Amino acid sequence: MTQDLFASSPALRFEIQAQDGNARAGVLTTRRGVIETPVFMPVGTAGTVKAIRFEELESGDLDAKIILGNTYHLWLRPGIETIKACGGLHRFIGWDRALLTDSGGFQVWSLGALRKITEEGTEFRSHVDGSMQFLSPEVSMEVQAALGSDIVMVFDECAPGNAAYEETEKSVGLTSRWARRSRMAFDRMQMNGADTGHIEAPGLSGRQALFGIIQGASHLDLRHMSLEQTVEVGFDGYAIGGLSVGEEKSVMFDVISDLAPRMPADKPRYLMGVGTPEDLVEAVANGVDMFDCVLPTRNGRTGQAFTCRGKLNIKNARWVRDQRPLDEDCRCMVCRRHTRAYLRHLYLAGEMLASILLTHHNLAFFLDTMRSVRQSIRSGDFPKFRREFTERLDANGE
Ligand SMILES: [Zn+2]
């Protein structure tokens, strides 16, 4: 197995440095830098984290160590031949830090009726030009190798959060078979030098890392089966997929609290596509290390700010002359400089700066929250932090 070939020089290293209950603070060393965990990863769908410049992501204010790219979007536009010709995704977008790409499976899944799933893969209609496209484990691995991301996700099938048992069981079986095919195609790509992001990295192989995804909707025994089958294939990290897709929040946490502590302790655990700041803190308490979510960026563009006292809707008339920053406890550039009154004005006037400033603050809030989480785990104060964080959020400012 090619895995053994990489064993002496792995794709990444993960070390837990402190633990408080199930919560872990660790260090994930990738070929493109060191990432302290738990970590939040801003989502850069089409090669851009919407409404924010890369300089801001790198600034001390945000200091995002890793961002996401979406395979589905980049594959359809501008296409992998273009990205390959431009030297891979890092060079194409001008970002030297770590990148994680999803497999495209979730985007295709979210197309709903426009797709057809077979054992071989998924056929669907492109949202860009209406053409028929085919995505499979092999195609997804090929695209992600061409993108040269530092962490690659296996191609999986996502059952809806409220899916019935039999439907979910079939979906988990398919996901396991696709995980094995992903692994084989991935290893072949690494051997063939298809990875455009390969770099010399001290102590590391310089190759891409590959994460497996655990599915099973809300059925815990299917989640356990999926976990077992995924670990059997063997990956550099493990993700919980198929949550925050329409199920009740209590169901989501039933799955996370049961599943996360069972996942391999020596590998990073990644909860995909979740969630609000309070969701992140709760998931950390259950042993999750990595997160991504569109909430801070998407909600920033629709006038919603996340603050330590809950969500704040900038459109609200009560802020018309309010001289306070979005969040009085936030020290980001936006909160140091601008008032709610001004941000409200920008939003109502349809100025693009409203999206830019709200996105900046929201990302700062998510990344700061994770910084505080890490500190509190290291100092043994995480339960206290968690309690106070939740209490403050409940004292909603609006
Ligand atoms: Zn702020």
mmCIF file of C-alpha atoms and ligand atoms in Angstrom:
data_model
loop_
_atom_site.group_PDB
_atom_site.id
_atom_site.type_symbol
_atom_site.label_atom_id
_atom_site.label_comp_id
_atom_site.label_asym_id
_atom_site.label_seq_id
_atom_site.Cartn_x
_atom_site.Cartn_y
_atom_site.Cartn_z
ATOM 1 C CA MET A 1 0.000 0.000 0.000
ATOM 2 C CA THR A 2 1.347 3.434 -0.896
ATOM 3 C CA GLN A 3 0.280 4.622 2.541
ATOM 4 C CA ASP A 4 3.237 2.744 4.036
ATOM 5 C CA LEU A 5 5.501 4.553 1.647
ATOM 6 C CA PHE A 6 4.510 7.832 3.289
ATOM 7 C CA ALA A 7 4.482 6.506 6.856
ATOM 8 C CA SER A 8 8.024 7.586 7.720
ATOM 9 C CA SER A 9 7.386 11.021 6.263
ATOM 10 C CA PRO A 10 3.703 11.860 6.645
ATOM 11 C CA ALA A 11 1.641 14.538 4.883
ATOM 12 C CA LEU A 12 0.939 16.256 8.174
ATOM 13 C CA ARG A 13 1.630 15.934 11.846
ATOM 14 C CA PHE A 14 -0.925 16.393 14.609
ATOM 15 C CA GLU A 15 -0.058 16.786 18.253
ATOM 16 C CA ILE A 16 -2.470 17.283 21.144
ATOM 17 C CA GLN A 17 -0.888 19.652 23.646
ATOM 18 C CA ALA A 18 -3.651 20.128 26.186
ATOM 19 C CA GLN A 19 -6.939 18.478 26.994
ATOM 20 C CA ASP A 20 -9.807 19.660 29.167
ATOM 21 C CA GLY A 21 -12.559 17.049 29.322
ATOM 22 C CA ASN A 22 -13.061 16.016 25.703
ATOM 23 C CA ALA A 23 -11.877 19.422 24.424
ATOM 24 C CA ARG A 24 -8.413 19.357 22.825
ATOM 25 C CA ALA A 25 -5.879 22.042 21.989
ATOM 26 C CA GLY A 26 -3.325 20.894 19.469
ATOM 27 C CA VAL A 27 -0.950 21.773 16.692
ATOM 28 C CA LEU A 28 -1.497 20.634 13.129
ATOM 29 C CA THR A 29 1.657 20.932 11.033
ATOM 30 C CA THR A 30 0.969 21.030 7.306
ATOM 31 C CA ARG A 31 3.341 21.475 4.397
ATOM 32 C CA ARG A 32 2.226 25.116 4.386
ATOM 33 C CA GLY A 33 2.545 26.113 7.985
ATOM 34 C CA VAL A 34 1.515 25.337 11.501
ATOM 35 C CA ILE A 35 -2.134 25.572 12.515
ATOM 36 C CA GLU A 36 -3.204 25.735 16.126
ATOM 37 C CA THR A 37 -6.409 23.825 16.831
ATOM 38 C CA PRO A 38 -9.307 24.085 17.402
ATOM 39 C CA VAL A 39 -9.347 26.138 14.214
ATOM 40 C CA PHE A 40 -11.972 27.901 12.134
ATOM 41 C CA MET A 41 -11.417 27.889 8.367
ATOM 42 C CA PRO A 42 -13.022 30.701 6.329
ATOM 43 C CA VAL A 43 -14.738 29.422 3.181
ATOM 44 C CA GLY A 44 -13.346 30.579 -0.160
ATOM 45 C CA THR A 45 -15.854 29.071 -2.543
ATOM 46 C CA ALA A 46 -14.644 30.175 -5.962
ATOM 47 C CA GLY A 47 -11.017 30.946 -5.088
ATOM 48 C CA THR A 48 -12.036 33.921 -2.948
ATOM 49 C CA VAL A 49 -13.307 34.342 0.567
ATOM 50 C CA LYS A 50 -16.114 36.640 -0.505
ATOM 51 C CA ALA A 51 -15.758 40.374 0.253
ATOM 52 C CA ILE A 52 -12.354 40.155 1.914
ATOM 53 C CA ARG A 53 -8.794 40.587 0.656
ATOM 54 C CA PHE A 54 -6.065 38.037 1.295
ATOM 55 C CA GLU A 55 -4.026 40.714 3.115
ATOM 56 C CA GLU A 56 -6.833 41.026 5.649
ATOM 57 C CA LEU A 57 -7.040 37.248 6.104
ATOM 58 C CA GLU A 58 -3.287 37.266 6.828
ATOM 59 C CA SER A 59 -3.350 40.369 9.044
ATOM 60 C CA GLY A 60 -2.889 40.082 12.813
ATOM 61 C CA ASP A 61 -6.548 41.002 13.090
ATOM 62 C CA LEU A 62 -7.720 37.738 11.513
ATOM 63 C CA ASP A 63 -4.593 35.649 10.980
ATOM 64 C CA ALA A 64 -6.444 32.823 9.232
ATOM 65 C CA LYS A 65 -3.936 29.964 8.867
ATOM 66 C CA ILE A 66 -6.045 27.895 6.487
ATOM 67 C CA ILE A 67 -8.959 28.571 4.139
ATOM 68 C CA LEU A 68 -11.266 26.408 2.048
ATOM 69 C CA GLY A 69 -11.709 26.128 -1.686
ATOM 70 C CA ASN A 70 -14.676 24.403 -3.353
ATOM 71 C CA THR A 71 -13.756 21.735 -5.864
ATOM 72 C CA TYR A 72 -17.126 21.827 -7.595
ATOM 73 C CA HIS A 73 -17.043 25.570 -8.286
ATOM 74 C CA LEU A 74 -13.382 25.726 -9.344
ATOM 75 C CA TRP A 75 -13.724 22.644 -11.538
ATOM 76 C CA LEU A 76 -16.617 24.175 -13.497
ATOM 77 C CA ARG A 77 -15.079 27.659 -13.564
ATOM 78 C CA PRO A 78 -12.334 28.517 -14.426
ATOM 79 C CA GLY A 79 -11.662 24.761 -14.891
ATOM 80 C CA ILE A 80 -8.665 22.673 -13.854
ATOM 81 C CA GLU A 81 -6.713 23.134 -17.073
ATOM 82 C CA THR A 82 -6.624 26.875 -16.413
ATOM 83 C CA ILE A 83 -5.657 26.430 -12.772
ATOM 84 C CA LYS A 84 -2.965 23.897 -13.687
ATOM 85 C CA ALA A 85 -1.579 26.283 -16.311
ATOM 86 C CA CYS A 86 -1.465 28.969 -13.612
ATOM 87 C CA GLY A 87 0.576 26.725 -11.289
ATOM 88 C CA GLY A 88 -2.133 25.369 -8.967
ATOM 89 C CA LEU A 89 -4.649 27.047 -6.708
ATOM 90 C CA HIS A 90 -2.172 28.669 -4.277
ATOM 91 C CA ARG A 91 -0.387 30.520 -7.065
ATOM 92 C CA PHE A 92 -3.571 31.213 -9.005
ATOM 93 C CA ILE A 93 -5.210 33.035 -6.085
ATOM 94 C CA GLY A 94 -2.043 34.362 -4.416
ATOM 95 C CA TRP A 95 -2.279 32.525 -1.075
ATOM 96 C CA ASP A 96 0.769 30.802 0.455
ATOM 97 C CA ARG A 97 -0.883 29.456 3.557
ATOM 98 C CA ALA A 98 -2.707 26.155 3.853
ATOM 99 C CA LEU A 99 -5.728 25.310 1.708
ATOM 100 C CA LEU A 100 -8.333 22.605 2.183
ATOM 101 C CA THR A 101 -10.608 21.608 -0.671
ATOM 102 C CA ASP A 102 -13.907 19.800 -0.334
ATOM 103 C CA SER A 103 -14.686 16.964 -2.736
ATOM 104 C CA GLY A 104 -17.581 18.513 -4.623
ATOM 105 C CA GLY A 105 -19.920 15.854 -3.250
ATOM 106 C CA PHE A 106 -21.834 18.222 -1.029
ATOM 107 C CA GLN A 107 -22.382 20.852 -3.736
ATOM 108 C CA VAL A 108 -23.669 18.231 -6.131
ATOM 109 C CA TRP A 109 -25.892 16.845 -3.370
ATOM 110 C CA SER A 110 -27.325 20.284 -2.700
ATOM 111 C CA LEU A 111 -28.386 20.523 -6.363
ATOM 112 C CA GLY A 112 -31.125 18.057 -5.477
ATOM 113 C CA ALA A 113 -33.244 17.074 -8.451
ATOM 114 C CA LEU A 114 -30.593 18.061 -10.969
ATOM 115 C CA ARG A 115 -28.408 15.046 -10.147
ATOM 116 C CA LYS A 116 -28.388 11.302 -10.659
ATOM 117 C CA ILE A 117 -26.348 9.048 -8.378
ATOM 118 C CA THR A 118 -25.044 5.651 -9.484
ATOM 119 C CA GLU A 119 -22.386 3.303 -8.084
ATOM 120 C CA GLU A 120 -19.917 4.884 -10.480
ATOM 121 C CA GLY A 121 -20.528 8.511 -9.459
ATOM 122 C CA THR A 122 -22.869 11.448 -9.816
ATOM 123 C CA GLU A 123 -24.204 12.901 -13.020
ATOM 124 C CA PHE A 124 -25.516 16.430 -12.835
ATOM 125 C CA ARG A 125 -26.222 19.577 -14.781
ATOM 126 C CA SER A 126 -23.692 22.410 -14.403
ATOM 127 C CA HIS A 127 -25.121 25.572 -12.846
ATOM 128 C CA VAL A 128 -22.690 27.564 -15.003
ATOM 129 C CA ASP A 129 -23.644 26.525 -18.536
ATOM 130 C CA GLY A 130 -26.259 23.777 -18.172
ATOM 131 C CA SER A 131 -23.959 21.070 -19.589
ATOM 132 C CA MET A 132 -24.048 17.509 -18.217
ATOM 133 C CA GLN A 133 -21.103 16.721 -15.948
ATOM 134 C CA PHE A 134 -19.907 13.624 -14.145
ATOM 135 C CA LEU A 135 -18.203 13.602 -10.762
ATOM 136 C CA SER A 136 -16.776 10.436 -9.175
ATOM 137 C CA PRO A 137 -14.137 9.617 -6.556
ATOM 138 C CA GLU A 138 -11.522 9.410 -9.319
ATOM 139 C CA VAL A 139 -12.536 12.716 -10.944
ATOM 140 C CA SER A 140 -12.681 14.492 -7.581
ATOM 141 C CA MET A 141 -9.164 13.267 -6.660
ATOM 142 C CA GLU A 142 -7.870 14.337 -10.057
ATOM 143 C CA VAL A 143 -9.374 17.809 -9.678
ATOM 144 C CA GLN A 144 -8.084 18.223 -6.120
ATOM 145 C CA ALA A 145 -4.595 17.108 -7.190
ATOM 146 C CA ALA A 146 -4.691 19.715 -9.962
ATOM 147 C CA LEU A 147 -5.784 22.350 -7.435
ATOM 148 C CA GLY A 148 -2.861 21.272 -5.218
ATOM 149 C CA SER A 149 -4.673 21.911 -1.946
ATOM 150 C CA ASP A 150 -2.886 20.822 1.224
ATOM 151 C CA ILE A 151 -5.830 18.854 2.586
ATOM 152 C CA VAL A 152 -8.028 16.863 0.203
ATOM 153 C CA MET A 153 -11.441 15.453 1.137
ATOM 154 C CA VAL A 154 -12.725 12.081 -0.077
ATOM 155 C CA PHE A 155 -15.718 12.039 -2.421
ATOM 156 C CA ASP A 156 -18.739 11.077 -0.324
ATOM 157 C CA GLU A 157 -22.494 10.781 -0.567
ATOM 158 C CA CYS A 158 -24.475 12.899 1.837
ATOM 159 C CA ALA A 159 -27.825 11.620 3.095
ATOM 160 C CA PRO A 160 -30.192 14.346 4.331
ATOM 161 C CA GLY A 161 -30.134 14.912 8.108
ATOM 162 C CA ASN A 162 -33.617 13.427 8.507
ATOM 163 C CA ALA A 163 -33.070 10.508 6.069
ATOM 164 C CA ALA A 164 -34.774 7.197 6.896
ATOM 165 C CA TYR A 165 -32.705 4.222 8.064
ATOM 166 C CA GLU A 166 -32.662 2.193 4.870
ATOM 167 C CA GLU A 167 -31.830 5.136 2.651
ATOM 168 C CA THR A 168 -29.022 6.136 5.021
ATOM 169 C CA GLU A 169 -27.662 2.579 5.190
ATOM 170 C CA LYS A 170 -27.340 2.461 1.405
ATOM 171 C CA SER A 171 -25.737 5.891 1.394
ATOM 172 C CA VAL A 172 -23.179 4.875 4.037
ATOM 173 C CA GLY A 173 -22.283 1.758 2.011
ATOM 174 C CA LEU A 174 -21.717 3.863 -1.081
ATOM 175 C CA THR A 175 -19.693 6.412 0.890
ATOM 176 C CA SER A 176 -17.416 3.615 2.187
ATOM 177 C CA ARG A 177 -16.857 2.200 -1.288
ATOM 178 C CA TRP A 178 -16.193 5.696 -2.618
ATOM 179 C CA ALA A 179 -13.761 6.331 0.280
ATOM 180 C CA ARG A 180 -11.727 3.286 -0.810
ATOM 181 C CA ARG A 181 -11.784 4.403 -4.448
ATOM 182 C CA SER A 182 -10.835 7.939 -3.382
ATOM 183 C CA ARG A 183 -7.876 6.582 -1.402
ATOM 184 C CA MET A 184 -6.626 4.495 -4.334
ATOM 185 C CA ALA A 185 -7.015 7.284 -6.878
ATOM 186 C CA PHE A 186 -5.433 9.764 -4.474
ATOM 187 C CA ASP A 187 -2.365 7.568 -3.870
ATOM 188 C CA ARG A 188 -1.972 7.076 -7.614
ATOM 189 C CA MET A 189 -2.102 10.864 -8.155
ATOM 190 C CA GLN A 190 0.568 11.433 -5.484
ATOM 191 C CA MET A 191 2.824 8.772 -7.037
ATOM 192 C CA ASN A 192 2.332 10.256 -10.492
ATOM 193 C CA GLY A 193 3.209 13.770 -9.369
ATOM 194 C CA ALA A 194 -0.216 15.171 -10.269
ATOM 195 C CA ASP A 195 -0.275 17.313 -7.113
ATOM 196 C CA THR A 196 0.464 20.891 -8.251
ATOM 197 C CA GLY A 197 0.938 22.053 -4.657
ATOM 198 C CA HIS A 198 3.830 19.717 -3.782
ATOM 199 C CA ILE A 199 6.563 21.547 -1.862
ATOM 200 C CA GLU A 200 9.587 20.633 0.220
ATOM 201 C CA ALA A 201 8.442 20.605 3.829
ATOM 202 C CA PRO A 202 10.815 19.732 6.700
ATOM 203 C CA GLY A 203 9.875 16.386 8.254
ATOM 204 C CA LEU A 204 6.872 16.012 5.967
ATOM 205 C CA SER A 205 6.458 14.202 2.675
ATOM 206 C CA GLY A 206 5.331 17.386 0.963
ATOM 207 C CA ARG A 207 2.376 15.486 -0.487
ATOM 208 C CA GLN A 208 -1.281 16.326 -0.024
ATOM 209 C CA ALA A 209 -3.117 14.998 3.030
ATOM 210 C CA LEU A 210 -6.367 13.070 2.585
ATOM 211 C CA PHE A 211 -9.271 13.130 5.040
ATOM 212 C CA GLY A 212 -12.072 10.565 5.246
ATOM 213 C CA ILE A 213 -15.697 11.561 5.878
ATOM 214 C CA ILE A 214 -18.110 9.820 8.238
ATOM 215 C CA GLN A 215 -21.765 9.825 7.191
ATOM 216 C CA GLY A 216 -24.892 8.173 8.588
ATOM 217 C CA ALA A 217 -27.363 11.040 9.141
ATOM 218 C CA SER A 218 -28.940 10.834 12.615
ATOM 219 C CA HIS A 219 -28.626 7.034 12.969
ATOM 220 C CA LEU A 220 -25.909 6.417 15.531
ATOM 221 C CA ASP A 221 -25.304 2.755 14.666
ATOM 222 C CA LEU A 222 -24.836 3.725 11.004
ATOM 223 C CA ARG A 223 -22.487 6.504 12.106
ATOM 224 C CA HIS A 224 -20.461 3.886 14.026
ATOM 225 C CA MET A 225 -20.422 1.608 10.989
ATOM 226 C CA SER A 226 -19.317 4.490 8.776
ATOM 227 C CA LEU A 227 -16.582 5.410 11.280
ATOM 228 C CA GLU A 228 -15.295 1.844 11.411
ATOM 229 C CA GLN A 229 -15.246 1.436 7.627
ATOM 230 C CA THR A 230 -13.593 4.821 7.102
ATOM 231 C CA VAL A 231 -10.866 4.181 9.693
ATOM 232 C CA GLU A 232 -10.266 0.800 8.091
ATOM 233 C CA VAL A 233 -9.295 2.519 4.824
ATOM 234 C CA GLY A 234 -6.980 4.848 6.757
ATOM 235 C CA PHE A 235 -6.734 8.622 6.421
ATOM 236 C CA ASP A 236 -4.670 11.571 7.695
ATOM 237 C CA GLY A 237 -7.736 13.021 9.425
ATOM 238 C CA TYR A 238 -11.439 12.318 9.812
ATOM 239 C CA ALA A 239 -14.455 14.505 9.194
ATOM 240 C CA ILE A 240 -18.058 14.372 10.324
ATOM 241 C CA GLY A 241 -20.192 15.072 7.265
ATOM 242 C CA GLY A 242 -23.908 15.329 6.699
ATOM 243 C CA LEU A 243 -24.785 17.559 9.634
ATOM 244 C CA SER A 244 -26.477 20.943 9.595
ATOM 245 C CA VAL A 245 -28.445 19.721 6.562
ATOM 246 C CA GLY A 246 -31.992 20.118 7.816
ATOM 247 C CA GLU A 247 -32.010 18.094 11.042
ATOM 248 C CA GLU A 248 -32.918 19.551 14.458
ATOM 249 C CA LYS A 249 -30.023 21.073 16.357
ATOM 250 C CA SER A 250 -30.507 18.626 19.238
ATOM 251 C CA VAL A 251 -30.158 15.753 16.744
ATOM 252 C CA MET A 252 -26.957 17.274 15.407
ATOM 253 C CA PHE A 253 -25.474 17.402 18.912
ATOM 254 C CA ASP A 254 -26.642 13.867 19.705
ATOM 255 C CA VAL A 255 -24.505 12.754 16.757
ATOM 256 C CA ILE A 256 -21.511 14.974 17.559
ATOM 257 C CA SER A 257 -21.378 14.097 21.271
ATOM 258 C CA ASP A 258 -21.613 10.380 20.500
ATOM 259 C CA LEU A 259 -19.333 10.269 17.485
ATOM 260 C CA ALA A 260 -16.504 12.770 18.040
ATOM 261 C CA PRO A 261 -15.019 11.072 21.138
ATOM 262 C CA ARG A 262 -14.993 7.721 19.254
ATOM 263 C CA MET A 263 -12.956 9.134 16.369
ATOM 264 C CA PRO A 264 -9.200 8.340 16.336
ATOM 265 C CA ALA A 265 -7.682 10.478 19.098
ATOM 266 C CA ASP A 266 -4.357 10.970 17.338
ATOM 267 C CA LYS A 267 -5.863 12.456 14.156
ATOM 268 C CA PRO A 268 -7.569 15.805 13.559
ATOM 269 C CA ARG A 269 -11.375 15.709 13.758
ATOM 270 C CA TYR A 270 -13.177 18.038 11.390
ATOM 271 C CA LEU A 271 -16.866 18.985 11.614
ATOM 272 C CA MET A 272 -17.925 20.054 8.124
ATOM 273 C CA GLY A 273 -20.109 23.079 7.452
ATOM 274 C CA VAL A 274 -21.065 23.871 11.070
ATOM 275 C CA GLY A 275 -22.045 26.408 12.414
ATOM 276 C CA THR A 276 -22.758 29.371 14.726
ATOM 277 C CA PRO A 277 -20.149 30.483 17.298
ATOM 278 C CA GLU A 278 -22.056 28.650 20.054
ATOM 279 C CA ASP A 279 -22.174 25.481 17.890
ATOM 280 C CA LEU A 280 -18.397 25.658 17.496
ATOM 281 C CA VAL A 281 -17.804 25.968 21.241
ATOM 282 C CA GLU A 282 -20.170 23.051 21.943
ATOM 283 C CA ALA A 283 -18.497 20.876 19.318
ATOM 284 C CA VAL A 284 -15.056 21.680 20.752
ATOM 285 C CA ALA A 285 -16.368 20.507 24.131
ATOM 286 C CA ASN A 286 -17.066 17.164 22.433
ATOM 287 C CA GLY A 287 -13.583 16.875 20.955
ATOM 288 C CA VAL A 288 -13.790 18.482 17.496
ATOM 289 C CA ASP A 289 -10.647 20.260 16.201
ATOM 290 C CA MET A 290 -11.533 21.854 12.847
ATOM 291 C CA PHE A 291 -14.479 23.818 11.462
ATOM 292 C CA ASP A 292 -15.615 25.629 8.347
ATOM 293 C CA CYS A 293 -18.815 27.541 7.728
ATOM 294 C CA VAL A 294 -20.147 30.197 5.384
ATOM 295 C CA LEU A 295 -22.075 31.948 8.176
ATOM 296 C CA PRO A 296 -19.601 34.765 8.998
ATOM 297 C CA THR A 297 -19.141 35.704 5.343
ATOM 298 C CA ARG A 298 -22.656 35.042 4.026
ATOM 299 C CA ASN A 299 -24.396 36.752 6.940
ATOM 300 C CA GLY A 300 -21.949 39.642 6.724
ATOM 301 C CA ARG A 301 -23.220 40.319 3.213
ATOM 302 C CA THR A 302 -26.842 40.299 4.382
ATOM 303 C CA GLY A 303 -26.276 42.776 7.196
ATOM 304 C CA GLN A 304 -25.946 40.425 10.133
ATOM 305 C CA ALA A 305 -23.090 40.743 12.607
ATOM 306 C CA PHE A 306 -22.052 38.108 15.147
ATOM 307 C CA THR A 307 -21.142 39.646 18.492
ATOM 308 C CA CYS A 308 -20.330 38.336 21.943
ATOM 309 C CA ARG A 309 -23.862 39.347 22.924
ATOM 310 C CA GLY A 310 -25.566 37.571 20.055
ATOM 311 C CA LYS A 311 -26.527 38.460 16.507
ATOM 312 C CA LEU A 312 -26.973 42.080 15.529
ATOM 313 C CA ASN A 313 -29.013 43.130 12.510
ATOM 314 C CA ILE A 314 -27.401 46.274 11.120
ATOM 315 C CA LYS A 315 -30.594 47.239 9.254
ATOM 316 C CA ASN A 316 -32.399 47.826 12.552
ATOM 317 C CA ALA A 317 -33.633 51.447 12.916
ATOM 318 C CA ARG A 318 -32.414 51.574 16.501
ATOM 319 C CA TRP A 319 -28.795 51.913 15.313
ATOM 320 C CA VAL A 320 -29.471 55.053 13.228
ATOM 321 C CA ARG A 321 -27.346 57.303 15.474
ATOM 322 C CA ASP A 322 -25.670 54.644 17.594
ATOM 323 C CA GLN A 323 -22.059 55.608 18.216
ATOM 324 C CA ARG A 324 -20.963 52.202 19.520
ATOM 325 C CA PRO A 325 -18.960 49.672 17.500
ATOM 326 C CA LEU A 326 -20.635 46.451 16.338
ATOM 327 C CA ASP A 327 -19.195 44.630 19.339
ATOM 328 C CA GLU A 328 -17.799 46.610 22.264
ATOM 329 C CA ASP A 329 -15.508 43.738 23.226
ATOM 330 C CA CYS A 330 -14.081 43.261 19.705
ATOM 331 C CA ARG A 331 -10.745 44.837 18.804
ATOM 332 C CA CYS A 332 -10.884 44.267 15.038
ATOM 333 C CA MET A 333 -10.131 47.108 12.611
ATOM 334 C CA VAL A 334 -13.821 47.654 11.940
ATOM 335 C CA CYS A 335 -14.808 47.880 15.589
ATOM 336 C CA ARG A 336 -11.870 50.173 16.375
ATOM 337 C CA ARG A 337 -12.863 52.593 13.648
ATOM 338 C CA HIS A 338 -16.548 52.524 12.720
ATOM 339 C CA THR A 339 -19.895 52.951 14.451
ATOM 340 C CA ARG A 340 -23.117 50.998 14.036
ATOM 341 C CA ALA A 341 -24.673 54.209 12.675
ATOM 342 C CA TYR A 342 -22.155 54.375 9.838
ATOM 343 C CA LEU A 343 -22.339 50.647 9.027
ATOM 344 C CA ARG A 344 -26.134 50.863 8.937
ATOM 345 C CA HIS A 345 -25.938 53.823 6.584
ATOM 346 C CA LEU A 346 -23.549 51.948 4.258
ATOM 347 C CA TYR A 347 -25.802 48.894 4.233
ATOM 348 C CA LEU A 348 -28.986 50.826 3.476
ATOM 349 C CA ALA A 349 -27.220 52.853 0.773
ATOM 350 C CA GLY A 350 -26.239 49.568 -0.912
ATOM 351 C CA GLU A 351 -22.532 50.355 -0.602
ATOM 352 C CA MET A 352 -20.242 47.362 -1.143
ATOM 353 C CA LEU A 353 -18.143 48.528 1.807
ATOM 354 C CA ALA A 354 -20.933 47.374 4.116
ATOM 355 C CA SER A 355 -20.335 43.750 3.045
ATOM 356 C CA ILE A 356 -16.579 44.165 3.289
ATOM 357 C CA LEU A 357 -16.626 45.622 6.807
ATOM 358 C CA LEU A 358 -19.247 43.254 8.213
ATOM 359 C CA THR A 359 -17.434 40.253 6.732
ATOM 360 C CA HIS A 360 -14.174 41.424 8.295
ATOM 361 C CA HIS A 361 -15.728 41.807 11.726
ATOM 362 C CA ASN A 362 -17.589 38.480 11.534
ATOM 363 C CA LEU A 363 -14.456 36.577 10.559
ATOM 364 C CA ALA A 364 -12.533 38.348 13.333
ATOM 365 C CA PHE A 365 -15.239 37.275 15.777
ATOM 366 C CA PHE A 366 -15.137 33.602 14.725
ATOM 367 C CA LEU A 367 -11.327 33.477 14.666
ATOM 368 C CA ASP A 368 -11.044 35.326 18.012
ATOM 369 C CA THR A 369 -13.542 32.973 19.591
ATOM 370 C CA MET A 370 -11.386 30.018 18.553
ATOM 371 C CA ARG A 371 -8.289 31.787 19.914
ATOM 372 C CA SER A 372 -10.038 32.178 23.274
ATOM 373 C CA VAL A 373 -11.174 28.558 23.122
ATOM 374 C CA ARG A 374 -7.578 27.392 22.596
ATOM 375 C CA GLN A 375 -6.274 29.564 25.431
ATOM 376 C CA SER A 376 -8.932 28.375 27.837
ATOM 377 C CA ILE A 377 -8.231 24.696 27.052
ATOM 378 C CA ARG A 378 -4.524 25.277 27.596
ATOM 379 C CA SER A 379 -5.112 27.022 30.930
ATOM 380 C CA GLY A 380 -7.694 24.469 32.079
ATOM 381 C CA ASP A 381 -10.474 27.085 32.073
ATOM 382 C CA PHE A 382 -12.530 25.794 29.173
ATOM 383 C CA PRO A 383 -15.674 24.873 31.183
ATOM 384 C CA LYS A 384 -15.719 28.389 32.653
ATOM 385 C CA PHE A 385 -15.153 29.974 29.228
ATOM 386 C CA ARG A 386 -17.919 27.856 27.714
ATOM 387 C CA ARG A 387 -20.393 28.822 30.451
ATOM 388 C CA GLU A 388 -19.611 32.555 30.287
ATOM 389 C CA PHE A 389 -19.592 32.597 26.484
ATOM 390 C CA THR A 390 -23.075 31.056 26.358
ATOM 391 C CA GLU A 391 -24.448 33.307 29.092
ATOM 392 C CA ARG A 392 -23.238 36.442 27.302
ATOM 393 C CA LEU A 393 -24.719 35.316 23.998
ATOM 394 C CA ASP A 394 -28.064 34.848 25.686
ATOM 395 C CA ALA A 395 -27.938 38.457 26.888
ATOM 396 C CA ASN A 396 -28.642 39.449 23.258
ATOM 397 C CA GLY A 397 -27.932 43.127 22.557
ATOM 398 C CA GLU A 398 -30.847 43.581 20.199
HETATM 399 ZN ZN ZN B 1 -15.091 43.690 15.265
#
